[in-house]
């Protein structure tokens, strides 16, 4: 990564990586959306990237995200919440985001559905799957996924789109592929069970090629666009 290049130039490079990964997998690049993960970066960075054509932005920390959404009100940015959700924080998420990728409990889903304003379209959601077992506490288990997905799909103000996962980071492309393949298989299981899902949210700065090879339809990319995050990540 060239430290002097702008976020817009780095975004172009990420789009080129997505295209190359699609070529290698005989996939159409229009089927892979780029979510720019702007957590820890400020509204000016978001606005600059939006001007260069980026439409969807992902945020993990609610307070920080709400300030940015407010500052970007004049844009048509589509905001995605991708972080852990506490049950007392569901209302602002239901009110200010278009998508939520990180549903891991039915109780959270029910609250988001109840709190989604009637003036807005249904909240687009993914259920987060834990494919790393003990190594990660986030996400439901593969065993829990079908029932949770079914419960979410039945909620009136949510629209279940698919599955999100954050596999254990590894430099080994074969291991990356194997983890993403498990997410894809779980997703295909939902479709085989009759759920109308179309979204596989997986792949980040260091492993998006493996994710695209295994069928990702949204890749969530922060560092490769905005650079290294300016401060350590702390839970809010
Ligand atoms: C921070 C974050 C990303 C982006 O990670 P990078 O490695 O910086 O691309 C993607 N998904 C989630 C859920 C995140 O919290």
Short mmCIF file of C-alpha atoms in Angstrom, two decimals, residues 45-197:
data_model
loop_
_atom_site.label_atom_id
_atom_site.label_comp_id
_atom_site.label_asym_id
_atom_site.label_seq_id
_atom_site.Cartn_x
_atom_site.Cartn_y
_atom_site.Cartn_z
CA UNK A 45 -12.90 10.78 4.85
CA UNK A 46 -16.35 9.27 4.19
CA UNK A 47 -17.54 12.30 2.22
CA UNK A 48 -14.37 12.36 0.11
CA UNK A 49 -14.77 8.69 -0.80
CA UNK A 50 -18.49 9.11 -1.46
CA UNK A 51 -17.60 11.83 -3.96
CA UNK A 52 -15.41 9.34 -5.79
CA UNK A 53 -18.39 7.03 -6.24
CA UNK A 54 -18.50 4.83 -3.13
CA UNK A 55 -22.13 4.29 -2.07
CA UNK A 56 -22.14 1.82 0.85
CA UNK A 57 -20.25 2.35 4.13
CA UNK A 58 -19.90 0.01 7.11
CA UNK A 59 -19.61 1.02 10.76
CA UNK A 60 -19.03 -1.03 13.93
CA UNK A 61 -19.27 1.48 16.77
CA UNK A 62 -22.69 3.02 17.24
CA UNK A 63 -21.91 6.42 18.81
CA UNK A 64 -19.19 7.14 16.30
CA UNK A 65 -21.44 5.99 13.44
CA UNK A 66 -24.39 8.18 14.47
CA UNK A 67 -22.23 11.31 14.46
CA UNK A 68 -20.93 10.44 10.98
CA UNK A 69 -24.41 9.70 9.63
CA UNK A 70 -25.55 13.09 10.92
CA UNK A 71 -22.58 14.82 9.29
CA UNK A 72 -23.27 13.06 5.98
CA UNK A 73 -27.01 13.77 5.90
CA UNK A 74 -26.84 15.59 2.57
CA UNK A 75 -25.61 12.43 0.79
CA UNK A 76 -27.42 9.26 -0.29
CA UNK A 77 -24.87 7.02 1.45
CA UNK A 78 -26.21 3.57 2.37
CA UNK A 79 -25.13 2.78 5.95
CA UNK A 80 -24.45 -0.77 7.12
CA UNK A 81 -24.05 -1.70 10.78
CA UNK A 82 -21.48 -4.52 11.09
CA UNK A 83 -20.52 -4.51 14.79
CA UNK A 84 -21.74 -6.25 17.91
CA UNK A 85 -25.22 -5.10 19.05
CA UNK A 86 -26.27 -4.58 22.65
CA UNK A 87 -30.00 -4.95 23.22
CA UNK A 88 -30.32 -1.43 24.68
CA UNK A 89 -28.80 0.04 21.48
CA UNK A 90 -31.16 -1.41 18.91
CA UNK A 91 -33.42 1.63 18.42
CA UNK A 92 -30.85 4.01 16.88
CA UNK A 93 -29.64 1.17 14.68
CA UNK A 94 -33.20 0.49 13.47
CA UNK A 95 -33.68 4.20 12.83
CA UNK A 96 -30.45 5.11 11.06
CA UNK A 97 -29.14 2.16 9.07
CA UNK A 98 -30.23 0.47 5.82
CA UNK A 99 -28.51 -2.83 6.63
CA UNK A 100 -27.38 -4.81 9.69
CA UNK A 101 -24.89 -7.66 9.10
CA UNK A 102 -24.39 -8.75 12.70
CA UNK A 103 -27.58 -10.41 13.94
CA UNK A 104 -26.58 -13.21 16.30
CA UNK A 105 -29.64 -13.53 18.57
CA UNK A 106 -33.38 -13.63 17.94
CA UNK A 107 -34.04 -11.13 20.73
CA UNK A 108 -31.97 -8.47 18.95
CA UNK A 109 -33.74 -9.19 15.67
CA UNK A 110 -37.16 -8.86 17.30
CA UNK A 111 -36.27 -5.50 18.81
CA UNK A 112 -34.89 -4.19 15.51
CA UNK A 113 -38.10 -5.24 13.75
CA UNK A 114 -40.32 -3.61 16.40
CA UNK A 115 -38.26 -0.41 16.33
CA UNK A 116 -37.87 -0.05 12.55
CA UNK A 117 -39.78 3.15 11.65
CA UNK A 118 -42.79 2.64 9.38
CA UNK A 119 -41.53 5.50 7.19
CA UNK A 120 -38.48 3.44 6.17
CA UNK A 121 -38.24 0.29 4.05
CA UNK A 122 -37.61 -2.96 5.94
CA UNK A 123 -34.16 -3.25 7.51
CA UNK A 124 -31.97 -5.50 5.32
CA UNK A 125 -30.21 -8.02 7.57
CA UNK A 126 -27.70 -10.84 7.63
CA UNK A 127 -27.31 -13.40 10.37
CA UNK A 128 -23.72 -13.59 11.61
CA UNK A 129 -22.24 -17.09 11.59
CA UNK A 130 -19.31 -18.17 13.74
CA UNK A 131 -17.23 -20.61 11.68
CA UNK A 132 -14.18 -20.41 13.94
CA UNK A 133 -15.63 -22.17 16.98
CA UNK A 134 -14.02 -21.25 20.29
CA UNK A 135 -11.65 -18.78 18.62
CA UNK A 136 -14.44 -16.24 18.19
CA UNK A 137 -17.36 -15.34 20.41
CA UNK A 138 -19.29 -13.48 17.72
CA UNK A 139 -21.99 -15.11 15.68
CA UNK A 140 -24.29 -18.08 16.02
CA UNK A 141 -23.09 -21.65 15.58
CA UNK A 142 -23.74 -23.57 12.36
CA UNK A 143 -26.22 -25.65 14.37
CA UNK A 144 -28.15 -22.55 15.49
CA UNK A 145 -28.17 -20.88 12.07
CA UNK A 146 -31.24 -22.46 10.40
CA UNK A 147 -33.63 -21.74 13.29
CA UNK A 148 -32.29 -18.22 13.82
CA UNK A 149 -32.53 -17.43 10.10
CA UNK A 150 -36.08 -18.75 9.97
CA UNK A 151 -37.09 -16.63 12.99
CA UNK A 152 -35.52 -13.51 11.45
CA UNK A 153 -37.19 -14.16 8.08
CA UNK A 154 -40.58 -14.18 9.82
CA UNK A 155 -40.17 -10.70 11.35
CA UNK A 156 -42.31 -8.11 9.55
CA UNK A 157 -39.91 -5.15 9.48
CA UNK A 158 -36.75 -7.08 8.68
CA UNK A 159 -35.77 -8.56 5.34
CA UNK A 160 -33.40 -11.49 5.72
CA UNK A 161 -30.74 -11.24 3.00
CA UNK A 162 -28.20 -13.85 4.02
CA UNK A 163 -25.18 -14.67 6.13
CA UNK A 164 -22.17 -12.69 7.38
CA UNK A 165 -18.98 -14.17 8.79
CA UNK A 166 -15.56 -13.06 10.05
CA UNK A 167 -13.35 -16.17 9.96
CA UNK A 168 -10.18 -16.42 12.03
CA UNK A 169 -7.48 -14.42 10.22
CA UNK A 170 -4.88 -16.60 8.52
CA UNK A 171 -2.22 -15.99 5.84
CA UNK A 172 -2.84 -19.41 4.32
CA UNK A 173 -5.07 -19.00 1.25
CA UNK A 174 -6.18 -22.63 1.41
CA UNK A 175 -7.35 -22.19 5.02
CA UNK A 176 -9.08 -18.93 4.09
CA UNK A 177 -10.90 -20.77 1.29
CA UNK A 178 -11.86 -23.64 3.60
CA UNK A 179 -13.41 -21.27 6.15
CA UNK A 180 -15.33 -19.30 3.52
CA UNK A 181 -16.48 -22.57 1.97
CA UNK A 182 -18.09 -23.47 5.31
CA UNK A 183 -19.97 -20.16 5.30
CA UNK A 184 -21.12 -20.76 1.72
CA UNK A 185 -22.31 -24.27 2.59
CA UNK A 186 -24.32 -22.95 5.54
CA UNK A 187 -25.82 -20.27 3.26
CA UNK A 188 -26.70 -22.87 0.63
CA UNK A 189 -28.31 -24.93 3.37
CA UNK A 190 -30.65 -22.02 4.11
CA UNK A 191 -31.60 -21.80 0.44
CA UNK A 192 -32.15 -25.54 0.25
CA UNK A 193 -34.42 -25.14 3.27
CA UNK A 194 -36.58 -22.69 1.31
CA UNK A 195 -35.31 -19.33 2.59
CA UNK A 196 -35.04 -16.62 -0.05
CA UNK A 197 -31.49 -15.37 0.67
#
